[in-house]
Amino acid sequence: MTNASSYSPIHIIGGGLAGSEAAWQIASADVPVILHEMRGVRPTEAHRTDGLAELVCSNSFRSDDATSNAVGVIHAEMRLAGSLIMACADRSQVPAGGALAVDREGFSNAVTQAIHDHPLITVVREEVSALPPRDWDLAIVATGPLTSPDLAAAIQNETGEDSLAFFDAIAPIVHRDSIDMDICWYQSRYDKVGPGGTGKDYINCPLDEAQYNAFIDALIAGDTVGFHEWEGTPYFDGCLPIEIMAARGRETLRHGPMKPMGLTNAHNPAVKPYAVVQLRQDNALGTLYNMVGFQTKLKYGAQAEIFRMIPGLQNAEFARLGGLHRNTYIQSPLLLDRSLTLKSRPGLRFAGQITGCEGYVESASIGLLAGRFAAAERKGEAVLLPPATTALGSLLGHITGGHLVSDEEPGKRSFQPMNINFGLFPELEPGAIVKPEGVKRFRGKEKAQAKRRLIAERALTDCAAWLGRT
Ligand SMILES: Cc1cc2nc3c(=O)[nH]c(=O)nc-3n(C[C@H](O)[C@H](O)[C@H](O)COP(=O)(O)OP(=O)(O)OC[C@H]3O[C@@H](n4cnc5c(N)ncnc54)[C@H](O)[C@@H]3O)c2cc1C
């Protein structure tokens, strides 16, 4: 490294999607970086190479449509912010319709080359097995879902026993406006108000006996995803996949997450539901609801089909589907401040999937933000957060506070990894969606499309302003 900068370096642990992007953003701000990556010395269970930013599974960065898809919007914002990950993805693109898919080797090689060629970045191949020493005054932990065990233990030691999860036990998350409230109703079990509640905190979907039995049959017959050998079988208390519960006995779910006790169907109080599926508000905006206790290993196609059998969810749009796999991530909404700094350790930031975002693009985007924030701090400049109306700002907001921590189940970790989706963006101003002239039919689907387009336009305008590009 030819250090032509007068600033002292920022240390980054982990040279994956987030760490590489963070390094690039910091170095682009004229601040030197020391990037510590363990592969080359110590492998992970999923990576196959020593290359930086290796994609461990699919080669897709998902939709590149910046007019009606939230992933496309975050791509566009990252490009505006000079993202290395997006530049290398664009250069390594392979045909994939509306998606941005890449030649995985070409992509990782391009990132590795750019990082190695940057005069302000030094790559050190080593495992960092403890929290950064105090003399690394500014550091970013970007060690991903497969953080090495010693470092994970050190993080847990610093943040507390319950603050680190080692598996995703993800229940599906549904867009609120796709739930049929002519069938469902708001009510907390036994109308319990609880701290911070109203007694009407859950959305309830009623099933009669025939509907329940058909649902159980479908669950048992549904296609599931197998575990990788290295994942073991991570079933633990309170996290059993629903199809496993169903297979243990037809009544198991009716006495577990689907119990009807303490609930009265507001649309038909005289008839007691045989079983009930509850959905709990998942974000402060109230646009997303998660299906309580519905963690599952069913394949995505099977999930959508089977969950739409539930009365009230027949047209459900899923912000994300369920899953269960190895994933190390912290309780970011409690532990991190808005600039991704660990509240208990000023100067120490987290980035990437370990913060509780999910996916290549999201991880890189949080790396981009952590890098910009750390560089600003090093230079004594104001740390400017992206507006909440942008994709970057809405994902950051969700991770650092937008997610609601359950009051009713205080012992439970309810923060689950999240992809970028339109449910995380603030609503448009009332009256913003207007029927275009000459258009005859402007209802459900057309209106939803118009809404997405307006949210996307607002995001890109506000992102450009944030970056000083207007
Ligand atoms: C098996 C699996 C399959 C996945 N499939 C997909 C998919 O298809 N699509 C998708 O969008 N997302 C997928 N993901 C999620 C995806 O991996 C992450 O979203 C993304 O790679 C996370 O980026 P990151 O930079 O946070 O972590 P990573 O890209 O994993 O980078 C973390 C880096 O930190 C290094 N490291 C770990 N511990 C230490 C240490 N103590 N010291 C130094 N270095 C360390 C690792 O070697 C690694 O290079 C998958 C994840 C897993 C585990």
Short mmCIF file of C-alpha atoms and ligand atoms in Angstrom, two decimals:
data_model
loop_
_atom_site.label_atom_id
_atom_site.label_comp_id
_atom_site.label_asym_id
_atom_site.label_seq_id
_atom_site.Cartn_x
_atom_site.Cartn_y
_atom_site.Cartn_z
CA MET A 1 0.00 0.00 0.00
CA THR A 2 1.28 3.44 -0.89
CA ASN A 3 -0.39 5.42 1.83
CA ALA A 4 -0.79 8.87 0.35
CA SER A 5 -3.46 9.76 2.88
CA SER A 6 -2.92 11.72 6.07
CA TYR A 7 -5.62 9.80 7.94
CA SER A 8 -4.96 6.73 10.05
CA PRO A 9 -6.54 3.52 8.73
CA ILE A 10 -9.95 2.03 9.40
CA HIS A 11 -9.91 -1.74 9.99
CA ILE A 12 -12.49 -4.00 8.37
CA ILE A 13 -12.92 -7.62 9.41
CA GLY A 14 -14.29 -9.76 6.57
CA GLY A 15 -13.76 -9.33 2.84
CA GLY A 16 -17.17 -10.53 1.64
CA LEU A 17 -19.83 -8.46 -0.11
CA ALA A 18 -20.16 -5.95 2.74
CA GLY A 19 -16.50 -5.71 3.75
CA SER A 20 -15.28 -5.21 0.18
CA GLU A 21 -17.89 -2.50 -0.47
CA ALA A 22 -17.10 -0.77 2.82
CA ALA A 23 -13.37 -0.82 2.00
CA TRP A 24 -14.03 0.72 -1.40
CA GLN A 25 -16.23 3.50 -0.01
CA ILE A 26 -13.68 4.37 2.68
CA ALA A 27 -10.73 4.37 0.29
CA SER A 28 -12.75 6.45 -2.20
CA ALA A 29 -13.05 9.04 0.57
CA ASP A 30 -9.24 9.16 0.76
CA VAL A 31 -9.02 7.22 4.03
CA PRO A 32 -6.77 4.13 4.21
CA VAL A 33 -8.19 0.70 4.99
CA ILE A 34 -6.77 -2.51 6.39
CA LEU A 35 -9.03 -5.37 5.33
CA HIS A 36 -8.65 -8.59 7.36
CA GLU A 37 -9.98 -11.66 5.53
CA MET A 38 -9.49 -15.14 6.96
CA ARG A 39 -10.02 -17.19 3.80
CA GLY A 40 -6.62 -18.18 2.50
CA VAL A 41 -5.75 -19.08 6.10
CA ARG A 42 -9.04 -20.50 7.34
CA PRO A 43 -12.00 -21.52 5.13
CA THR A 44 -15.72 -21.27 5.89
CA GLU A 45 -18.17 -24.13 5.40
CA ALA A 46 -19.75 -22.54 2.33
CA HIS A 47 -17.09 -20.53 0.48
CA ARG A 48 -15.10 -22.42 -2.15
CA THR A 49 -12.35 -19.92 -3.05
CA ASP A 50 -10.08 -17.31 -1.46
CA GLY A 51 -11.55 -14.55 -3.64
CA LEU A 52 -13.10 -11.47 -2.06
CA ALA A 53 -16.88 -11.08 -2.39
CA GLU A 54 -17.44 -14.72 -3.29
CA LEU A 55 -21.10 -15.55 -3.95
CA VAL A 56 -21.75 -18.71 -1.97
CA CYS A 57 -24.93 -19.84 -3.69
CA SER A 58 -27.00 -18.30 -6.47
CA ASN A 59 -25.29 -16.01 -9.01
CA SER A 60 -28.22 -13.59 -9.06
CA PHE A 61 -28.47 -10.09 -7.67
CA ARG A 62 -32.23 -10.38 -8.34
CA SER A 63 -34.39 -7.82 -10.14
CA ASP A 64 -32.66 -4.88 -11.82
CA ASP A 65 -35.94 -3.04 -12.40
CA ALA A 66 -35.61 0.32 -10.66
CA THR A 67 -39.15 1.40 -11.51
CA SER A 68 -41.21 -1.26 -9.78
CA ASN A 69 -38.97 -3.53 -7.72
CA ALA A 70 -37.35 -2.54 -4.42
CA VAL A 71 -34.23 -4.61 -5.18
CA GLY A 72 -33.84 -2.76 -8.50
CA VAL A 73 -34.19 0.53 -6.61
CA ILE A 74 -31.40 -0.35 -4.20
CA HIS A 75 -29.20 -1.37 -7.18
CA ALA A 76 -29.79 2.06 -8.70
CA GLU A 77 -29.04 3.89 -5.46
CA MET A 78 -25.83 1.91 -4.95
CA ARG A 79 -24.72 2.76 -8.48
CA LEU A 80 -25.38 6.44 -7.72
CA ALA A 81 -23.18 6.08 -4.61
CA GLY A 82 -20.26 4.66 -6.62
CA SER A 83 -20.65 1.07 -5.46
CA LEU A 84 -17.78 -1.28 -6.31
CA ILE A 85 -20.03 -4.33 -5.97
CA MET A 86 -22.53 -2.95 -8.49
CA ALA A 87 -19.79 -1.81 -10.91
CA CYS A 88 -18.21 -5.29 -10.87
CA ALA A 89 -21.63 -6.96 -11.16
CA ASP A 90 -22.47 -4.81 -14.18
CA ARG A 91 -19.14 -5.74 -15.78
CA SER A 92 -19.65 -9.48 -15.12
CA GLN A 93 -23.31 -9.64 -16.14
CA VAL A 94 -24.71 -12.78 -17.80
CA PRO A 95 -28.12 -12.90 -19.54
CA ALA A 96 -30.96 -13.40 -17.02
CA GLY A 97 -34.04 -11.51 -18.27
CA GLY A 98 -34.97 -8.71 -15.89
CA ALA A 99 -32.57 -9.96 -13.22
CA LEU A 100 -28.96 -8.96 -12.75
CA ALA A 101 -27.03 -12.23 -12.74
CA VAL A 102 -23.26 -12.44 -12.88
CA ASP A 103 -20.45 -14.76 -13.83
CA ARG A 104 -19.55 -15.57 -10.22
CA GLU A 105 -15.83 -16.11 -10.83
CA GLY A 106 -15.52 -13.04 -13.04
CA PHE A 107 -17.39 -10.98 -10.45
CA SER A 108 -15.26 -12.08 -7.48
CA ASN A 109 -12.06 -11.66 -9.54
CA ALA A 110 -13.08 -8.12 -10.51
CA VAL A 111 -13.75 -7.14 -6.88
CA THR A 112 -10.51 -8.77 -5.68
CA GLN A 113 -8.49 -7.02 -8.38
CA ALA A 114 -10.01 -3.61 -7.68
CA ILE A 115 -9.38 -3.94 -3.94
CA HIS A 116 -5.80 -5.13 -4.43
CA ASP A 117 -5.08 -2.38 -6.95
CA HIS A 118 -6.35 0.43 -4.71
CA PRO A 119 -3.36 2.25 -3.21
CA LEU A 120 -5.19 2.95 0.05
CA ILE A 121 -6.31 -0.62 0.76
CA THR A 122 -4.16 -3.33 2.36
CA VAL A 123 -5.51 -6.88 2.52
CA VAL A 124 -4.27 -9.03 5.40
CA ARG A 125 -5.11 -12.72 5.29
CA GLU A 126 -5.82 -13.64 8.89
CA GLU A 127 -8.62 -14.66 11.18
CA VAL A 128 -9.52 -11.99 13.71
CA SER A 129 -10.69 -14.09 16.62
CA ALA A 130 -11.49 -11.37 19.17
CA LEU A 131 -13.18 -7.99 19.06
CA PRO A 132 -10.91 -5.32 17.55
CA PRO A 133 -8.21 -4.13 19.95
CA ARG A 134 -8.80 -0.65 21.37
CA ASP A 135 -6.04 0.84 19.21
CA TRP A 136 -8.15 0.09 16.12
CA ASP A 137 -10.17 3.16 17.01
CA LEU A 138 -12.46 2.80 13.99
CA ALA A 139 -13.38 -0.67 12.80
CA ILE A 140 -16.16 -2.51 10.97
CA VAL A 141 -17.14 -6.12 11.60
CA ALA A 142 -18.44 -7.59 8.32
CA THR A 143 -17.91 -11.28 8.91
CA GLY A 144 -21.25 -12.44 7.56
CA PRO A 145 -23.54 -15.37 8.28
CA LEU A 146 -20.58 -17.71 8.77
CA THR A 147 -18.60 -15.58 11.24
CA SER A 148 -15.83 -17.73 12.71
CA PRO A 149 -16.78 -19.27 16.08
CA ASP A 150 -14.17 -17.46 18.20
CA LEU A 151 -15.16 -14.04 16.92
CA ALA A 152 -18.85 -14.94 17.31
CA ALA A 153 -18.17 -15.86 20.94
CA ALA A 154 -16.37 -12.55 21.50
CA ILE A 155 -19.31 -10.63 20.00
CA GLN A 156 -21.71 -12.56 22.19
CA ASN A 157 -19.58 -11.81 25.20
CA GLU A 158 -19.73 -8.08 24.45
CA THR A 159 -23.40 -7.88 23.50
CA GLY A 160 -25.01 -10.45 25.81
CA GLU A 161 -26.25 -14.01 25.65
CA ASP A 162 -29.51 -13.36 23.77
CA SER A 163 -28.12 -10.85 21.33
CA LEU A 164 -26.58 -13.21 18.82
CA ALA A 165 -28.57 -15.70 16.77
CA PHE A 166 -26.90 -18.63 15.07
CA PHE A 167 -29.82 -19.72 12.93
CA ASP A 168 -32.47 -17.96 10.95
CA ALA A 169 -35.85 -19.22 12.01
CA ILE A 170 -37.77 -17.09 9.63
CA ALA A 171 -41.53 -16.97 9.54
CA PRO A 172 -43.09 -15.57 6.36
CA ILE A 173 -43.79 -11.83 6.30
CA VAL A 174 -46.90 -10.56 4.52
CA HIS A 175 -47.72 -7.13 3.11
CA ARG A 176 -50.54 -5.77 5.29
CA ASP A 177 -52.53 -4.42 2.35
CA SER A 178 -52.78 -7.90 0.80
CA ILE A 179 -54.60 -9.37 3.84
CA ASP A 180 -58.38 -9.67 3.47
CA MET A 181 -59.83 -7.84 6.48
CA ASP A 182 -63.37 -8.89 5.49
CA ILE A 183 -62.28 -12.30 6.78
CA CYS A 184 -59.60 -11.43 9.36
CA TRP A 185 -59.86 -9.21 12.43
CA TYR A 186 -57.60 -7.39 14.85
CA GLN A 187 -57.41 -8.81 18.38
CA SER A 188 -54.74 -9.79 20.90
CA ARG A 189 -55.29 -13.11 22.63
CA TYR A 190 -57.66 -12.55 25.61
CA ASP A 191 -57.64 -8.87 24.56
CA LYS A 192 -54.42 -8.55 26.50
CA VAL A 193 -53.18 -4.99 26.33
CA GLY A 194 -49.65 -5.68 27.64
CA PRO A 195 -46.97 -3.02 27.74
CA GLY A 196 -47.32 -0.82 24.70
CA GLY A 197 -50.23 -2.77 23.19
CA THR A 198 -53.87 -1.92 22.49
CA GLY A 199 -55.57 -5.32 22.89
CA LYS A 200 -55.91 -5.38 19.10
CA ASP A 201 -52.32 -5.96 18.11
CA TYR A 202 -52.63 -9.11 16.02
CA ILE A 203 -54.37 -9.89 12.75
CA ASN A 204 -56.26 -13.18 13.11
CA CYS A 205 -57.21 -15.61 10.33
CA PRO A 206 -59.94 -18.13 11.27
CA LEU A 207 -60.04 -21.75 10.06
CA ASP A 208 -62.93 -24.16 10.45
CA GLU A 209 -62.29 -27.89 10.96
CA ALA A 210 -62.32 -28.80 7.26
CA GLN A 211 -60.03 -25.90 6.37
CA TYR A 212 -57.65 -26.84 9.18
CA ASN A 213 -57.47 -30.47 8.07
CA ALA A 214 -56.88 -29.54 4.44
CA PHE A 215 -54.12 -27.17 5.57
CA ILE A 216 -52.43 -29.86 7.71
CA ASP A 217 -52.58 -32.34 4.80
CA ALA A 218 -50.96 -29.79 2.49
CA LEU A 219 -48.24 -29.01 5.03
CA ILE A 220 -47.36 -32.67 5.51
CA ALA A 221 -47.29 -33.29 1.76
CA GLY A 222 -45.37 -30.06 0.98
CA ASP A 223 -41.88 -30.12 -0.55
CA THR A 224 -39.19 -29.15 1.94
CA VAL A 225 -35.62 -27.94 1.51
CA GLY A 226 -32.95 -30.25 2.94
CA PHE A 227 -30.22 -29.05 5.28
CA HIS A 228 -26.64 -28.86 4.07
CA GLU A 229 -24.60 -31.43 5.89
CA TRP A 230 -22.65 -28.74 7.76
CA GLU A 231 -25.78 -27.08 8.99
CA GLY A 232 -26.68 -30.01 11.26
CA THR A 233 -30.30 -30.10 12.31
CA PRO A 234 -30.79 -26.84 14.12
CA TYR A 235 -34.20 -27.48 15.64
CA PHE A 236 -34.34 -25.89 19.02
CA ASP A 237 -37.06 -24.96 21.47
CA GLY A 238 -39.66 -22.68 20.02
CA CYS A 239 -38.23 -22.96 16.52
CA LEU A 240 -39.64 -26.19 15.18
CA PRO A 241 -40.70 -25.87 11.53
CA ILE A 242 -44.50 -26.00 11.28
CA GLU A 243 -44.45 -28.95 8.84
CA ILE A 244 -42.44 -30.94 11.41
CA MET A 245 -45.00 -30.02 14.10
CA ALA A 246 -47.83 -31.04 11.76
CA ALA A 247 -46.17 -34.37 11.02
CA ARG A 248 -45.93 -35.10 14.78
CA GLY A 249 -49.69 -35.13 15.12
CA ARG A 250 -52.69 -33.46 13.46
CA GLU A 251 -53.58 -31.55 16.61
CA THR A 252 -50.08 -30.26 17.39
CA LEU A 253 -50.47 -26.95 15.58
CA ARG A 254 -53.96 -26.41 17.03
CA HIS A 255 -52.37 -26.60 20.47
CA GLY A 256 -49.37 -24.53 19.40
CA PRO A 257 -49.11 -21.52 17.07
CA MET A 258 -52.63 -22.07 15.65
CA LYS A 259 -54.51 -22.33 18.96
CA PRO A 260 -57.86 -20.52 18.86
CA MET A 261 -58.10 -19.77 22.59
CA GLY A 262 -58.90 -16.25 23.73
CA LEU A 263 -59.97 -15.12 20.25
CA THR A 264 -63.46 -14.25 19.01
CA ASN A 265 -64.12 -13.80 15.30
CA ALA A 266 -65.32 -10.21 15.03
CA HIS A 267 -67.15 -11.04 11.78
CA ASN A 268 -68.96 -14.03 13.26
CA PRO A 269 -68.80 -13.98 17.09
CA ALA A 270 -71.25 -16.90 17.47
CA VAL A 271 -68.96 -19.40 15.74
CA LYS A 272 -65.75 -20.32 17.53
CA PRO A 273 -62.87 -20.78 15.06
CA TYR A 274 -61.39 -24.30 15.06
CA ALA A 275 -57.90 -22.87 14.61
CA VAL A 276 -56.42 -19.39 14.11
CA VAL A 277 -53.31 -18.12 12.35
CA GLN A 278 -52.01 -14.92 13.96
CA LEU A 279 -49.94 -12.23 12.28
CA ARG A 280 -47.99 -9.69 14.27
CA GLN A 281 -46.90 -6.24 13.16
CA ASP A 282 -43.30 -6.45 12.01
CA ASN A 283 -42.29 -2.87 11.30
CA ALA A 284 -43.02 0.49 12.85
CA LEU A 285 -44.80 1.63 9.68
CA GLY A 286 -47.37 -1.15 10.12
CA THR A 287 -47.03 -2.23 6.48
CA LEU A 288 -45.62 -5.70 7.22
CA TYR A 289 -46.97 -8.53 9.38
CA ASN A 290 -45.21 -11.79 10.26
CA MET A 291 -46.98 -15.11 10.64
CA VAL A 292 -46.46 -15.94 14.31
CA GLY A 293 -44.69 -19.26 14.90
CA PHE A 294 -44.65 -20.15 11.20
CA GLN A 295 -40.94 -20.83 10.67
CA THR A 296 -40.67 -23.43 7.93
CA LYS A 297 -38.36 -25.40 5.65
CA LEU A 298 -41.00 -25.71 2.93
CA LYS A 299 -39.77 -24.74 -0.55
CA TYR A 300 -40.75 -21.21 -1.54
CA GLY A 301 -43.28 -22.31 -4.21
CA ALA A 302 -44.96 -24.68 -1.77
CA GLN A 303 -45.08 -22.00 0.95
CA ALA A 304 -46.87 -19.45 -1.18
CA GLU A 305 -49.39 -22.04 -2.37
CA ILE A 306 -50.08 -23.57 1.05
CA PHE A 307 -50.23 -20.31 3.03
CA ARG A 308 -52.72 -18.86 0.56
CA MET A 309 -55.07 -21.68 1.67
CA ILE A 310 -55.46 -19.78 4.96
CA PRO A 311 -58.71 -17.76 4.95
CA GLY A 312 -57.84 -14.09 4.64
CA LEU A 313 -54.46 -14.81 3.05
CA GLN A 314 -55.85 -16.02 -0.27
CA ASN A 315 -54.25 -13.04 -2.04
CA ALA A 316 -51.30 -12.65 0.32
CA GLU A 317 -48.22 -10.94 -1.06
CA PHE A 318 -45.13 -12.11 0.78
CA ALA A 319 -42.39 -9.61 1.62
CA ARG A 320 -40.31 -12.66 2.42
CA LEU A 321 -40.94 -16.36 2.78
CA GLY A 322 -39.91 -18.55 5.67
CA GLY A 323 -36.66 -20.42 6.17
CA LEU A 324 -34.33 -22.06 8.63
CA HIS A 325 -30.57 -22.08 8.07
CA ARG A 326 -27.29 -21.26 9.72
CA ASN A 327 -26.86 -17.52 10.06
CA THR A 328 -24.98 -15.49 12.63
CA TYR A 329 -26.64 -12.12 13.21
CA ILE A 330 -26.97 -9.66 16.04
CA GLN A 331 -30.04 -7.98 17.53
CA SER A 332 -29.27 -4.79 15.63
CA PRO A 333 -32.41 -2.82 16.59
CA LEU A 334 -31.31 -3.01 20.21
CA LEU A 335 -27.54 -2.94 19.84
CA LEU A 336 -26.71 -0.50 17.04
CA ASP A 337 -27.27 3.21 16.71
CA ARG A 338 -28.55 4.74 13.47
CA SER A 339 -25.03 4.88 12.01
CA LEU A 340 -24.48 1.14 12.61
CA THR A 341 -22.18 1.73 15.62
CA LEU A 342 -22.34 -0.68 18.53
CA LYS A 343 -23.83 1.41 21.34
CA SER A 344 -21.49 -0.17 23.90
CA ARG A 345 -18.32 0.41 21.81
CA PRO A 346 -18.04 3.78 20.05
CA GLY A 347 -16.01 3.44 16.87
CA LEU A 348 -17.02 -0.18 16.25
CA ARG A 349 -19.54 -0.66 13.45
CA PHE A 350 -21.24 -3.74 12.04
CA ALA A 351 -22.08 -4.27 8.37
CA GLY A 352 -23.54 -6.89 6.06
CA GLN A 353 -25.60 -9.90 6.87
CA ILE A 354 -24.44 -9.99 10.49
CA THR A 355 -26.60 -6.88 11.06
CA GLY A 356 -29.73 -8.81 10.12
CA CYS A 357 -30.18 -7.85 6.50
CA GLU A 358 -30.41 -10.75 4.11
CA GLY A 359 -28.96 -11.24 0.63
CA TYR A 360 -25.96 -10.24 -1.44
CA VAL A 361 -27.27 -6.83 -2.46
CA GLU A 362 -28.61 -5.86 0.95
CA SER A 363 -25.37 -6.95 2.64
CA ALA A 364 -23.29 -4.92 0.21
CA SER A 365 -25.58 -1.91 0.67
CA ILE A 366 -25.15 -1.94 4.44
CA GLY A 367 -21.38 -2.26 3.84
CA LEU A 368 -21.64 0.81 1.61
CA LEU A 369 -23.33 2.79 4.37
CA ALA A 370 -20.99 1.60 7.14
CA GLY A 371 -18.01 2.54 4.98
CA ARG A 372 -19.33 6.03 4.24
CA PHE A 373 -20.25 6.62 7.89
CA ALA A 374 -16.84 5.42 9.17
CA ALA A 375 -14.97 7.55 6.61
CA ALA A 376 -16.98 10.64 7.59
CA GLU A 377 -16.23 9.98 11.25
CA ARG A 378 -12.51 9.59 10.55
CA LYS A 379 -12.48 12.90 8.66
CA GLY A 380 -14.38 14.71 11.39
CA GLU A 381 -17.32 15.31 9.04
CA ALA A 382 -21.02 14.96 9.86
CA VAL A 383 -22.34 11.42 9.40
CA LEU A 384 -25.22 11.94 6.96
CA LEU A 385 -27.86 9.24 7.09
CA PRO A 386 -29.74 8.45 3.87
CA PRO A 387 -33.37 9.69 3.91
CA ALA A 388 -35.93 7.15 5.12
CA THR A 389 -37.65 7.42 1.73
CA THR A 390 -34.67 5.81 -0.04
CA ALA A 391 -34.09 2.07 -0.28
CA LEU A 392 -30.79 2.49 1.58
CA GLY A 393 -32.49 4.56 4.28
CA SER A 394 -35.47 2.25 4.66
CA LEU A 395 -33.28 -0.85 5.04
CA LEU A 396 -31.00 0.97 7.48
CA GLY A 397 -34.04 2.20 9.41
CA HIS A 398 -35.45 -1.30 9.68
CA ILE A 399 -32.20 -2.75 10.98
CA THR A 400 -31.48 0.00 13.44
CA GLY A 401 -34.93 0.52 14.87
CA GLY A 402 -37.84 0.05 12.46
CA HIS A 403 -38.34 -3.53 13.47
CA LEU A 404 -40.61 -3.97 16.48
CA VAL A 405 -39.43 -6.09 19.37
CA SER A 406 -42.27 -8.21 20.75
CA ASP A 407 -43.73 -7.07 24.07
CA GLU A 408 -45.91 -10.11 24.45
CA GLU A 409 -43.02 -12.54 24.15
CA PRO A 410 -40.20 -10.62 25.82
CA GLY A 411 -37.86 -13.61 26.01
CA LYS A 412 -38.12 -14.31 22.31
CA ARG A 413 -35.89 -12.99 19.58
CA SER A 414 -38.35 -11.61 17.10
CA PHE A 415 -35.87 -9.73 14.90
CA GLN A 416 -35.46 -11.76 11.76
CA PRO A 417 -33.24 -11.13 8.75
CA MET A 418 -34.89 -9.01 6.07
CA ASN A 419 -34.57 -8.38 2.36
CA ILE A 420 -35.27 -4.95 0.92
CA ASN A 421 -38.95 -4.65 -0.05
CA PHE A 422 -41.50 -1.87 -0.57
CA GLY A 423 -43.07 -2.59 2.82
CA LEU A 424 -40.04 -0.99 4.46
CA PHE A 425 -40.56 2.38 2.73
CA PRO A 426 -42.70 5.10 4.31
CA GLU A 427 -46.15 5.51 2.76
CA LEU A 428 -46.74 8.12 0.06
CA GLU A 429 -48.50 11.36 0.90
CA PRO A 430 -52.31 10.95 0.88
CA GLY A 431 -53.65 11.53 -2.63
CA ALA A 432 -50.28 10.92 -4.30
CA ILE A 433 -51.59 8.02 -6.37
CA VAL A 434 -53.76 9.44 -9.11
CA LYS A 435 -55.45 7.61 -11.91
CA PRO A 436 -53.65 8.42 -15.17
CA GLU A 437 -55.78 10.10 -17.82
CA GLY A 438 -57.42 7.76 -20.29
CA VAL A 439 -56.89 4.67 -18.10
CA LYS A 440 -60.19 2.86 -17.55
CA ARG A 441 -59.36 0.21 -14.96
CA PHE A 442 -57.37 1.52 -12.01
CA ARG A 443 -57.83 -0.74 -9.05
CA GLY A 444 -55.85 -3.36 -7.05
CA LYS A 445 -53.02 -4.40 -9.38
CA GLU A 446 -52.81 -1.17 -11.41
CA LYS A 447 -52.92 0.95 -8.28
CA ALA A 448 -50.25 -1.15 -6.57
CA GLN A 449 -48.01 -0.78 -9.65
CA ALA A 450 -48.52 2.99 -9.69
CA LYS A 451 -47.71 3.12 -5.98
CA ARG A 452 -44.48 1.16 -6.44
CA ARG A 453 -43.43 3.42 -9.32
CA LEU A 454 -44.00 6.56 -7.24
CA ILE A 455 -42.12 5.15 -4.24
CA ALA A 456 -39.22 4.20 -6.55
CA GLU A 457 -39.12 7.66 -8.17
CA ARG A 458 -39.19 9.36 -4.78
CA ALA A 459 -36.38 7.09 -3.55
CA LEU A 460 -34.08 7.85 -6.46
CA THR A 461 -34.72 11.60 -6.30
CA ASP A 462 -34.07 11.68 -2.55
CA CYS A 463 -31.00 9.46 -2.88
CA ALA A 464 -29.49 11.75 -5.50
CA ALA A 465 -30.12 14.75 -3.22
CA TRP A 466 -28.51 12.92 -0.27
CA LEU A 467 -25.44 12.25 -2.37
CA GLY A 468 -25.32 15.86 -3.54
CA ARG A 469 -26.08 14.80 -7.09
CA THR A 470 -28.92 17.22 -7.81
C1 LIG B 1 -25.15 -21.19 2.43
C2 LIG B 1 -25.59 -19.82 2.09
C3 LIG B 1 -26.26 -19.57 0.90
C4 LIG B 1 -26.68 -18.27 0.55
N1 LIG B 1 -27.30 -18.05 -0.63
C5 LIG B 1 -27.64 -16.79 -1.01
C6 LIG B 1 -28.22 -16.52 -2.28
O1 LIG B 1 -28.42 -17.41 -3.06
N2 LIG B 1 -28.54 -15.24 -2.59
C7 LIG B 1 -28.30 -14.21 -1.73
O2 LIG B 1 -28.60 -13.06 -2.08
N3 LIG B 1 -27.75 -14.44 -0.52
C8 LIG B 1 -27.42 -15.70 -0.14
N4 LIG B 1 -26.87 -15.96 1.09
C9 LIG B 1 -26.66 -14.89 1.95
C10 LIG B 1 -25.31 -14.30 1.53
O3 LIG B 1 -24.25 -15.08 1.88
C11 LIG B 1 -25.04 -13.11 2.22
O4 LIG B 1 -26.13 -12.29 2.02
C12 LIG B 1 -23.81 -12.35 1.79
O5 LIG B 1 -22.75 -13.11 1.28
C13 LIG B 1 -23.42 -11.71 3.05
O6 LIG B 1 -22.44 -10.80 2.79
P1 LIG B 1 -21.48 -10.45 3.97
O7 LIG B 1 -20.41 -9.60 3.40
O8 LIG B 1 -22.23 -9.99 5.12
O9 LIG B 1 -20.84 -11.89 4.36
P2 LIG B 1 -19.89 -12.81 3.48
O10 LIG B 1 -20.04 -12.52 2.05
O11 LIG B 1 -20.08 -14.19 3.97
O12 LIG B 1 -18.45 -12.28 3.91
C14 LIG B 1 -17.96 -12.44 5.22
C15 LIG B 1 -16.46 -12.65 5.12
O13 LIG B 1 -15.92 -12.63 6.42
C16 LIG B 1 -14.91 -13.62 6.52
N5 LIG B 1 -14.75 -13.94 7.95
C17 LIG B 1 -15.62 -14.58 8.77
N6 LIG B 1 -15.13 -14.60 10.04
C18 LIG B 1 -13.92 -13.96 10.01
C19 LIG B 1 -12.95 -13.65 10.99
N7 LIG B 1 -13.11 -14.00 12.26
N8 LIG B 1 -11.81 -12.98 10.62
C20 LIG B 1 -11.63 -12.61 9.32
N9 LIG B 1 -12.54 -12.88 8.34
C21 LIG B 1 -13.67 -13.54 8.69
C22 LIG B 1 -15.44 -14.76 5.66
O14 LIG B 1 -14.41 -15.59 5.22
C23 LIG B 1 -16.11 -13.99 4.52
O15 LIG B 1 -15.23 -13.79 3.45
C24 LIG B 1 -26.44 -17.23 1.45
C25 LIG B 1 -25.78 -17.47 2.66
C26 LIG B 1 -25.35 -18.75 2.98
C27 LIG B 1 -24.63 -18.96 4.28
#
